Amino acid sequence: MSMAIRPKTFAVQNVEHPLHLERKDRTVRPATRKDDLDTPAVVIDRHVLDTNIAEMARFAADHHLKLRPHVKAHKSPDIARRQIDAGAVGITVAKIGEAEVMAAAGVRDIFVANEIVTPTKVDRLLALSPKTRLAVAVDNAANLPLLDRSARATGTKLGVLIEVDAGLHRCGVPDAGAALELARLVATFAHLELRGIFTHAGQVYGASSPSEVAEIGRHEGTLMVSIAEILRSEGLPVDEVSVGSTPTAKTAGAVTGVTEIRPGNYVFHDAIQVGLGVVPEARCSLRVLATVISRPAADRVVLDAGSKTLGLDRGAHGTSVVQGFGRILGWPGLRLERLSEEHGVAITAPDTAGSPLPRLGDTVEIIPNHACVVANLARALAVIEGDRVTDRWPVAASGRSD
Ligand SMILES: Cc1ncc(COP(=O)(O)O)c(C=O)c1O
């Protein structure tokens, strides 16, 4: 009898039920060398990341601008902390879920650059208010009573920035007249504090040359400054004139009268930024490591990174500057042509037929088209310095689109 029980007990103790697997996964010791990382892996070059953070912080300081980075790019409290340590006044988020994660990690100044129009979400936002200075986007008068009511119930004044459409044609009031009308209304609510105006000229991602990028940035800045002046001339307080994307931060930010820039992607950069001429490849801090898992034809290399790692993004807002689904570094003749969920299919370009290709089991390094999407899909970012893995940063707000 006892003979029958013992092996059974032994088997139960070792069974890998889901909780057991989860616990094992979290305690796995991280690889200490880049070459030992299991793939697909999302790696961050710490030196390049810090260069990107420092360079934008220096630009902001030199131009007497506040820097309020958009953390939807990385969703990582570790990176937000580095941005704040480098001089950022606070952060921008798109989602309340992101705000909750960042507030829990100790960020004390958060601007939600998005319209929040349901009671549940407004209450969640204001629940952060005791410890956090908050502001939210508005572009519609119908949103104001809800925001005011919730702020009053929380015993706080909620900061408000009016969103202006500077050409993206997403959210935002269309012109100075509409901004003025909305600003006047905001000023009538006791628990709302008009802080200023903001825009995001995301249409820049459809630009086809660096001069077009610069032109869109200058337009973004001058439009916003002219609207701010109109509002001020009517006695309305406009402390913040907030602009920016990664491609336009420096041109819009250089316009006199702009007070704040909100780039996000700049911490990583990616194939889209390279294609737009914003930075060279060397300034891309985020890379995806993938392994060659199949070589089924002479012109085809199959990788273990597909759309669930790299994203299907070929750029928002009409981007035309990328080819395929990422740049495979060191293999210029290979184009990442197709992705399925867990496979990336790279094909040799016709004019490179016969040139050497990575072999089965080789690791390749990819600069993704859109790094923000890649970070959101990852559970953690492996931090590398040279060939060493020195840290592992959880993407604590990944998937927090709530
Ligand atoms: C409102 C707003 N501000 C700032 C940014 C940051 O732009 P980028 O990621 O180009 O740096 C975005 C990006 O989507 C945005 O939507």
CSV table of C-alpha atoms and ligand atoms in Angstrom, one decimal:
chain,number,residue,atom,x,y,z
A,1,MET,CA,0.0,0.0,0.0
A,2,SER,CA,2.7,2.5,1.1
A,3,MET,CA,4.7,1.5,-1.9
A,4,ALA,CA,1.8,2.6,-4.1
A,5,ILE,CA,1.4,6.0,-2.4
A,6,ARG,CA,5.0,7.2,-2.3
A,7,PRO,CA,5.6,7.5,-6.0
A,8,LYS,CA,2.2,9.2,-6.4
A,9,THR,CA,3.1,11.8,-3.7
A,10,PHE,CA,6.4,12.4,-5.4
A,11,ALA,CA,4.7,12.9,-8.8
A,12,VAL,CA,2.3,15.5,-7.4
A,13,GLN,CA,5.0,17.5,-5.8
A,14,ASN,CA,6.8,17.9,-9.1
A,15,VAL,CA,3.8,18.5,-11.3
A,16,GLU,CA,4.2,21.8,-13.1
A,17,HIS,CA,0.8,23.4,-12.7
A,18,PRO,CA,0.4,27.0,-13.9
A,19,LEU,CA,1.2,28.7,-10.6
A,20,HIS,CA,4.4,26.6,-10.2
A,21,LEU,CA,5.5,27.6,-13.7
A,22,GLU,CA,4.8,31.3,-13.0
A,23,ARG,CA,6.9,31.2,-9.8
A,24,LYS,CA,9.7,29.4,-11.6
A,25,ASP,CA,9.7,32.0,-14.4
A,26,ARG,CA,10.0,34.9,-12.1
A,27,THR,CA,12.9,33.5,-10.3
A,28,VAL,CA,14.9,32.6,-13.4
A,29,ARG,CA,18.4,34.1,-13.0
A,30,PRO,CA,18.9,36.6,-15.9
A,31,ALA,CA,21.6,35.8,-18.4
A,32,THR,CA,24.7,37.7,-17.6
A,33,ARG,CA,26.0,37.8,-21.2
A,34,LYS,CA,24.1,39.2,-24.2
A,35,ASP,CA,25.0,36.1,-26.2
A,36,ASP,CA,23.4,33.9,-23.6
A,37,LEU,CA,20.0,35.6,-23.7
A,38,ASP,CA,17.2,33.3,-24.8
A,39,THR,CA,15.3,34.7,-27.8
A,40,PRO,CA,13.3,36.5,-28.8
A,41,ALA,CA,14.6,39.1,-26.4
A,42,VAL,CA,14.1,42.9,-26.3
A,43,VAL,CA,17.4,44.5,-25.3
A,44,ILE,CA,18.2,48.0,-24.4
A,45,ASP,CA,21.7,49.4,-24.8
A,46,ARG,CA,22.1,51.4,-21.6
A,47,HIS,CA,24.7,53.7,-23.0
A,48,VAL,CA,22.6,54.7,-26.0
A,49,LEU,CA,19.5,55.0,-23.9
A,50,ASP,CA,21.3,57.3,-21.5
A,51,THR,CA,22.7,59.3,-24.4
A,52,ASN,CA,19.2,59.8,-25.8
A,53,ILE,CA,17.8,60.8,-22.4
A,54,ALA,CA,20.6,63.2,-21.7
A,55,GLU,CA,20.6,64.8,-25.2
A,56,MET,CA,16.9,65.7,-25.0
A,57,ALA,CA,17.2,66.9,-21.4
A,58,ARG,CA,20.1,69.2,-22.5
A,59,PHE,CA,18.1,70.5,-25.5
A,60,ALA,CA,15.2,71.4,-23.1
A,61,ALA,CA,17.5,73.0,-20.6
A,62,ASP,CA,19.3,75.1,-23.3
A,63,HIS,CA,15.9,76.3,-24.6
A,64,HIS,CA,14.4,76.9,-21.1
A,65,LEU,CA,11.7,74.3,-21.9
A,66,LYS,CA,10.1,71.9,-19.5
A,67,LEU,CA,10.5,68.3,-20.6
A,68,ARG,CA,7.6,66.1,-20.0
A,69,PRO,CA,8.3,62.8,-21.8
A,70,HIS,CA,5.5,60.6,-23.0
A,71,VAL,CA,6.0,57.3,-21.2
A,72,LYS,CA,3.7,55.3,-23.5
A,73,ALA,CA,7.0,54.8,-25.4
A,74,HIS,CA,8.5,52.5,-22.8
A,75,LYS,CA,5.9,51.9,-20.0
A,76,SER,CA,8.8,51.3,-17.7
A,77,PRO,CA,9.1,53.0,-14.3
A,78,ASP,CA,12.9,52.4,-14.4
A,79,ILE,CA,13.1,54.5,-17.6
A,80,ALA,CA,10.7,57.2,-16.3
A,81,ARG,CA,13.0,57.5,-13.2
A,82,ARG,CA,16.0,58.0,-15.4
A,83,GLN,CA,14.2,60.7,-17.4
A,84,ILE,CA,13.1,62.5,-14.2
A,85,ASP,CA,16.6,62.2,-12.8
A,86,ALA,CA,17.9,63.8,-16.0
A,87,GLY,CA,15.6,66.8,-15.5
A,88,ALA,CA,12.1,66.0,-16.7
A,89,VAL,CA,9.5,67.9,-14.8
A,90,GLY,CA,7.0,65.0,-14.9
A,91,ILE,CA,5.6,62.6,-17.4
A,92,THR,CA,2.9,62.4,-20.1
A,93,VAL,CA,0.6,59.4,-20.4
A,94,ALA,CA,-2.1,58.4,-22.8
A,95,LYS,CA,-4.0,56.0,-20.4
A,96,ILE,CA,-5.1,56.0,-16.8
A,97,GLY,CA,-3.6,52.5,-16.5
A,98,GLU,CA,-0.2,54.0,-17.3
A,99,ALA,CA,-0.8,56.8,-14.8
A,100,GLU,CA,-1.7,54.3,-12.1
A,101,VAL,CA,1.5,52.3,-12.7
A,102,MET,CA,3.7,55.4,-12.8
A,103,ALA,CA,2.1,57.0,-9.7
A,104,ALA,CA,2.5,53.7,-7.8
A,105,ALA,CA,6.2,53.8,-8.8
A,106,GLY,CA,6.5,57.3,-7.3
A,107,VAL,CA,6.0,59.7,-10.2
A,108,ARG,CA,4.4,62.9,-8.8
A,109,ASP,CA,3.5,65.0,-11.8
A,110,ILE,CA,1.4,63.4,-14.6
A,111,PHE,CA,-0.4,64.9,-17.6
A,112,VAL,CA,-2.9,62.6,-19.3
A,113,ALA,CA,-2.6,63.8,-22.9
A,114,ASN,CA,-5.9,62.2,-23.8
A,115,GLU,CA,-9.6,62.9,-23.4
A,116,ILE,CA,-11.1,61.1,-20.4
A,117,VAL,CA,-14.8,61.2,-20.7
A,118,THR,CA,-16.3,58.4,-18.6
A,119,PRO,CA,-17.0,58.6,-14.8
A,120,THR,CA,-15.1,55.4,-14.0
A,121,LYS,CA,-11.9,56.7,-15.7
A,122,VAL,CA,-12.2,60.2,-14.3
A,123,ASP,CA,-12.6,58.8,-10.8
A,124,ARG,CA,-9.6,56.5,-11.3
A,125,LEU,CA,-7.5,59.5,-12.4
A,126,LEU,CA,-8.6,61.7,-9.5
A,127,ALA,CA,-7.9,58.8,-7.0
A,128,LEU,CA,-4.2,59.6,-7.8
A,129,SER,CA,-4.6,63.2,-6.8
A,130,PRO,CA,-3.6,63.3,-3.2
A,131,LYS,CA,0.0,62.5,-4.0
A,132,THR,CA,0.2,63.5,-7.7
A,133,ARG,CA,-0.1,66.8,-9.5
A,134,LEU,CA,-2.5,66.0,-12.4
A,135,ALA,CA,-3.7,67.5,-15.6
A,136,VAL,CA,-5.9,66.2,-18.4
A,137,ALA,CA,-6.7,67.0,-22.0
A,138,VAL,CA,-10.0,68.5,-23.1
A,139,ASP,CA,-11.4,69.3,-26.5
A,140,ASN,CA,-15.1,69.3,-25.8
A,141,ALA,CA,-17.2,71.5,-23.5
A,142,ALA,CA,-19.5,68.5,-22.8
A,143,ASN,CA,-16.6,66.9,-20.9
A,144,LEU,CA,-16.2,69.7,-18.4
A,145,PRO,CA,-19.1,69.1,-15.9
A,146,LEU,CA,-17.9,65.5,-15.3
A,147,LEU,CA,-14.3,66.5,-14.7
A,148,ASP,CA,-15.4,69.4,-12.4
A,149,ARG,CA,-17.8,67.2,-10.4
A,150,SER,CA,-15.2,64.5,-9.8
A,151,ALA,CA,-12.5,67.1,-8.9
A,152,ARG,CA,-14.9,68.7,-6.4
A,153,ALA,CA,-15.8,65.3,-4.9
A,154,THR,CA,-12.1,64.6,-4.4
A,155,GLY,CA,-11.5,68.1,-2.9
A,156,THR,CA,-9.0,69.0,-5.6
A,157,LYS,CA,-8.5,71.3,-8.6
A,158,LEU,CA,-7.8,69.4,-11.8
A,159,GLY,CA,-5.4,70.8,-14.3
A,160,VAL,CA,-6.7,71.1,-17.8
A,161,LEU,CA,-4.9,71.7,-21.1
A,162,ILE,CA,-6.9,72.3,-24.2
A,163,GLU,CA,-5.9,70.0,-27.1
A,164,VAL,CA,-5.4,71.8,-30.4
A,165,ASP,CA,-5.4,70.0,-33.8
A,166,ALA,CA,-2.1,71.1,-35.5
A,167,GLY,CA,-2.7,68.9,-38.5
A,168,LEU,CA,-2.9,65.3,-37.3
A,169,HIS,CA,-6.7,65.5,-37.4
A,170,ARG,CA,-7.2,63.2,-34.5
A,171,CYS,CA,-8.5,64.9,-31.3
A,172,GLY,CA,-8.3,68.6,-30.7
A,173,VAL,CA,-10.1,71.8,-31.3
A,174,PRO,CA,-9.7,72.9,-34.9
A,175,ASP,CA,-8.6,76.6,-34.5
A,176,ALA,CA,-8.0,79.6,-32.2
A,177,GLY,CA,-11.7,80.5,-32.1
A,178,ALA,CA,-12.7,77.1,-30.8
A,179,ALA,CA,-9.8,77.1,-28.3
A,180,LEU,CA,-10.8,80.5,-27.0
A,181,GLU,CA,-14.4,79.4,-26.6
A,182,LEU,CA,-13.5,76.3,-24.7
A,183,ALA,CA,-10.9,78.1,-22.5
A,184,ARG,CA,-13.5,80.6,-21.4
A,185,LEU,CA,-15.8,77.8,-20.4
A,186,VAL,CA,-13.0,76.0,-18.5
A,187,ALA,CA,-12.4,79.2,-16.5
A,188,THR,CA,-16.0,79.1,-15.3
A,189,PHE,CA,-15.6,75.8,-13.4
A,190,ALA,CA,-14.4,76.2,-9.8
A,191,HIS,CA,-12.6,72.9,-9.7
A,192,LEU,CA,-10.8,73.1,-13.0
A,193,GLU,CA,-7.6,75.0,-13.5
A,194,LEU,CA,-6.8,76.1,-17.0
A,195,ARG,CA,-3.1,75.4,-17.4
A,196,GLY,CA,-2.7,76.0,-21.1
A,197,ILE,CA,-2.8,74.3,-24.5
A,198,PHE,CA,-1.1,71.4,-26.1
A,199,THR,CA,-0.8,69.6,-29.4
A,200,HIS,CA,0.9,66.6,-31.0
A,201,ALA,CA,1.8,67.0,-34.7
A,202,GLY,CA,1.8,63.2,-35.3
A,203,GLN,CA,1.3,63.9,-39.0
A,204,VAL,CA,5.0,64.3,-39.1
A,205,TYR,CA,5.3,60.5,-39.3
A,206,GLY,CA,3.9,60.8,-42.9
A,207,ALA,CA,6.7,63.2,-43.9
A,208,SER,CA,9.1,62.1,-46.6
A,209,SER,CA,12.1,64.3,-46.0
A,210,PRO,CA,14.0,65.9,-43.1
A,211,SER,CA,13.0,69.4,-44.4
A,212,GLU,CA,9.4,68.4,-44.3
A,213,VAL,CA,9.8,67.1,-40.7
A,214,ALA,CA,11.4,70.5,-39.7
A,215,GLU,CA,8.6,72.4,-41.5
A,216,ILE,CA,5.9,70.5,-39.6
A,217,GLY,CA,7.7,71.2,-36.3
A,218,ARG,CA,8.0,74.9,-37.0
A,219,HIS,CA,4.3,75.0,-37.9
A,220,GLU,CA,3.4,73.1,-34.7
A,221,GLY,CA,5.3,75.6,-32.6
A,222,THR,CA,4.2,78.8,-34.3
A,223,LEU,CA,0.5,77.8,-34.4
A,224,MET,CA,0.5,77.0,-30.7
A,225,VAL,CA,2.2,80.2,-29.7
A,226,SER,CA,-0.2,82.3,-31.8
A,227,ILE,CA,-3.2,80.6,-30.2
A,228,ALA,CA,-1.7,81.1,-26.7
A,229,GLU,CA,-1.3,84.8,-27.4
A,230,ILE,CA,-4.9,85.1,-28.5
A,231,LEU,CA,-6.1,83.4,-25.3
A,232,ARG,CA,-3.9,85.6,-23.1
A,233,SER,CA,-5.1,88.7,-24.8
A,234,GLU,CA,-8.5,87.8,-23.6
A,235,GLY,CA,-7.3,87.5,-20.1
A,236,LEU,CA,-7.1,83.7,-19.9
A,237,PRO,CA,-4.1,82.1,-18.1
A,238,VAL,CA,-2.0,80.1,-20.5
A,239,ASP,CA,1.1,79.0,-18.6
A,240,GLU,CA,1.8,76.0,-20.8
A,241,VAL,CA,2.2,75.9,-24.5
A,242,SER,CA,3.1,72.2,-24.8
A,243,VAL,CA,4.1,70.6,-28.1
A,244,GLY,CA,6.0,67.7,-29.4
A,245,SER,CA,6.8,64.4,-30.8
A,246,THR,CA,10.2,62.9,-31.2
A,247,PRO,CA,10.7,64.2,-34.8
A,248,THR,CA,9.3,67.7,-34.0
A,249,ALA,CA,10.5,68.3,-30.4
A,250,LYS,CA,13.5,70.3,-31.4
A,251,THR,CA,12.0,72.4,-34.2
A,252,ALA,CA,8.7,73.1,-32.4
A,253,GLY,CA,10.6,73.5,-29.1
A,254,ALA,CA,12.9,76.1,-30.6
A,255,VAL,CA,9.9,78.4,-31.4
A,256,THR,CA,9.9,81.3,-28.9
A,257,GLY,CA,6.9,81.1,-26.6
A,258,VAL,CA,6.7,77.3,-26.5
A,259,THR,CA,7.1,76.2,-22.8
A,260,GLU,CA,7.1,72.4,-22.9
A,261,ILE,CA,8.1,69.5,-25.1
A,262,ARG,CA,6.6,65.9,-24.8
A,263,PRO,CA,8.7,63.5,-26.9
A,264,GLY,CA,8.3,59.8,-26.1
A,265,ASN,CA,10.0,57.6,-28.6
A,266,TYR,CA,13.3,59.4,-28.3
A,267,VAL,CA,14.5,57.2,-25.5
A,268,PHE,CA,14.7,54.3,-28.0
A,269,HIS,CA,14.4,55.6,-31.5
A,270,ASP,CA,13.6,53.0,-34.2
A,271,ALA,CA,13.6,52.3,-37.9
A,272,ILE,CA,10.9,54.9,-38.5
A,273,GLN,CA,13.1,57.7,-36.8
A,274,VAL,CA,16.1,56.5,-38.9
A,275,GLY,CA,14.0,56.6,-42.1
A,276,LEU,CA,12.7,60.1,-41.3
A,277,GLY,CA,16.3,61.2,-40.8
A,278,VAL,CA,15.9,62.1,-37.1
A,279,VAL,CA,18.8,59.9,-36.0
A,280,PRO,CA,21.3,57.4,-37.4
A,281,GLU,CA,21.0,53.7,-36.6
A,282,ALA,CA,23.6,54.0,-33.8
A,283,ARG,CA,21.1,56.0,-31.7
A,284,CYS,CA,18.6,53.2,-31.6
A,285,SER,CA,18.8,51.8,-28.0
A,286,LEU,CA,16.1,49.1,-28.4
A,287,ARG,CA,16.9,46.0,-30.4
A,288,VAL,CA,15.2,42.6,-30.8
A,289,LEU,CA,17.4,39.6,-30.7
A,290,ALA,CA,16.0,36.7,-32.7
A,291,THR,CA,17.3,33.2,-33.7
A,292,VAL,CA,17.3,31.6,-37.1
A,293,ILE,CA,15.0,28.6,-36.6
A,294,SER,CA,14.6,27.5,-40.3
A,295,ARG,CA,16.4,27.8,-43.6
A,296,PRO,CA,13.8,26.2,-45.8
A,297,ALA,CA,15.0,27.8,-49.1
A,298,ALA,CA,18.2,29.4,-50.5
A,299,ASP,CA,16.7,32.9,-50.3
A,300,ARG,CA,14.7,32.5,-47.1
A,301,VAL,CA,15.6,32.8,-43.4
A,302,VAL,CA,13.0,32.3,-40.7
A,303,LEU,CA,13.4,33.9,-37.3
A,304,ASP,CA,11.7,33.2,-34.0
A,305,ALA,CA,10.4,36.8,-33.7
A,306,GLY,CA,7.0,37.5,-35.3
A,307,SER,CA,4.2,40.0,-34.8
A,308,LYS,CA,3.9,39.1,-31.1
A,309,THR,CA,7.4,40.5,-30.6
A,310,LEU,CA,8.0,43.0,-33.3
A,311,GLY,CA,4.4,44.3,-33.9
A,312,LEU,CA,2.9,44.7,-37.3
A,313,ASP,CA,3.4,48.4,-37.2
A,314,ARG,CA,4.8,50.1,-40.3
A,315,GLY,CA,4.3,53.5,-38.7
A,316,ALA,CA,1.3,55.5,-37.8
A,317,HIS,CA,-0.1,58.4,-39.7
A,318,GLY,CA,1.0,57.3,-43.2
A,319,THR,CA,4.6,56.5,-42.7
A,320,SER,CA,6.4,55.6,-45.9
A,321,VAL,CA,10.0,55.5,-44.8
A,322,VAL,CA,10.3,51.9,-43.7
A,323,GLN,CA,10.7,48.7,-45.7
A,324,GLY,CA,9.6,45.4,-44.3
A,325,PHE,CA,9.2,44.9,-40.5
A,326,GLY,CA,12.5,46.0,-39.2
A,327,ARG,CA,16.2,46.4,-40.0
A,328,ILE,CA,18.3,43.2,-39.6
A,329,LEU,CA,21.6,44.6,-38.5
A,330,GLY,CA,24.7,43.4,-40.4
A,331,TRP,CA,22.7,41.7,-43.1
A,332,PRO,CA,21.8,44.5,-45.6
A,333,GLY,CA,20.7,42.0,-48.2
A,334,LEU,CA,18.1,40.5,-45.9
A,335,ARG,CA,14.6,42.0,-45.8
A,336,LEU,CA,12.2,41.1,-43.0
A,337,GLU,CA,9.3,40.7,-45.5
A,338,ARG,CA,6.6,38.9,-43.5
A,339,LEU,CA,5.5,38.3,-40.0
A,340,SER,CA,3.2,35.8,-38.6
A,341,GLU,CA,2.6,35.6,-34.8
A,342,GLU,CA,5.8,33.8,-33.9
A,343,HIS,CA,7.7,33.8,-37.1
A,344,GLY,CA,9.6,36.4,-39.0
A,345,VAL,CA,10.3,35.6,-42.6
A,346,ALA,CA,13.3,37.3,-44.2
A,347,ILE,CA,14.0,37.1,-47.9
A,348,THR,CA,17.2,38.0,-49.8
A,349,ALA,CA,17.0,41.0,-52.0
A,350,PRO,CA,17.3,40.0,-55.7
A,351,ASP,CA,20.6,41.9,-56.2
A,352,THR,CA,22.2,40.1,-53.2
A,353,ALA,CA,21.5,36.5,-54.3
A,354,GLY,CA,24.4,34.3,-53.5
A,355,SER,CA,25.8,36.4,-50.7
A,356,PRO,CA,26.2,34.7,-47.3
A,357,LEU,CA,23.2,34.4,-45.0
A,358,PRO,CA,22.9,33.7,-41.2
A,359,ARG,CA,22.9,30.0,-40.5
A,360,LEU,CA,20.5,27.9,-38.5
A,361,GLY,CA,20.8,28.8,-34.8
A,362,ASP,CA,22.5,32.1,-35.4
A,363,THR,CA,21.2,35.2,-33.6
A,364,VAL,CA,20.4,38.3,-35.4
A,365,GLU,CA,19.7,41.8,-34.1
A,366,ILE,CA,16.8,43.8,-35.4
A,367,ILE,CA,15.9,47.5,-35.1
A,368,PRO,CA,12.1,47.4,-35.1
A,369,ASN,CA,10.0,49.8,-37.1
A,370,HIS,CA,8.2,51.1,-34.0
A,371,ALA,CA,10.0,50.6,-30.7
A,372,CYS,CA,7.1,51.7,-28.5
A,373,VAL,CA,4.9,48.8,-29.8
A,374,VAL,CA,7.8,46.3,-29.1
A,375,ALA,CA,8.2,47.5,-25.5
A,376,ASN,CA,4.5,47.2,-24.9
A,377,LEU,CA,4.5,43.6,-26.1
A,378,ALA,CA,7.5,42.7,-23.9
A,379,ARG,CA,7.3,41.6,-20.2
A,380,ALA,CA,10.8,42.9,-19.5
A,381,LEU,CA,13.7,44.7,-21.1
A,382,ALA,CA,17.1,43.2,-20.9
A,383,VAL,CA,19.6,46.0,-20.2
A,384,ILE,CA,23.0,45.5,-21.9
A,385,GLU,CA,26.3,47.2,-21.5
A,386,GLY,CA,28.8,46.0,-24.1
A,387,ASP,CA,28.3,42.2,-24.2
A,388,ARG,CA,27.0,42.0,-20.6
A,389,VAL,CA,23.4,42.0,-19.4
A,390,THR,CA,23.4,44.2,-16.4
A,391,ASP,CA,19.8,44.6,-15.5
A,392,ARG,CA,16.3,43.5,-16.3
A,393,TRP,CA,13.6,46.2,-16.2
A,394,PRO,CA,10.0,45.1,-16.1
A,395,VAL,CA,7.6,46.8,-18.5
A,396,ALA,CA,5.3,47.4,-15.6
A,397,ALA,CA,2.6,49.2,-17.7
A,398,SER,CA,2.7,46.9,-20.7
A,399,GLY,CA,-0.8,46.1,-21.9
A,400,ARG,CA,-2.2,48.9,-19.7
A,401,SER,CA,-4.4,50.4,-22.4
A,402,ASP,CA,-7.2,50.7,-19.8
B,1,LIG,C1,-0.3,63.5,-27.3
B,1,LIG,C2,1.1,63.0,-27.6
B,1,LIG,N1,2.1,63.6,-27.1
B,1,LIG,C3,3.4,63.2,-27.3
B,1,LIG,C4,3.6,62.0,-28.0
B,1,LIG,C5,5.1,61.5,-28.2
B,1,LIG,O1,5.4,61.4,-29.6
B,1,LIG,P1,6.6,60.5,-30.1
B,1,LIG,O2,6.3,59.1,-29.7
B,1,LIG,O3,6.7,60.8,-31.5
B,1,LIG,O4,7.8,61.0,-29.3
B,1,LIG,C6,2.5,61.3,-28.6
B,1,LIG,C7,2.8,60.1,-29.3
B,1,LIG,O5,1.9,59.4,-29.7
B,1,LIG,C8,1.2,61.8,-28.3
B,1,LIG,O6,0.2,61.1,-28.8
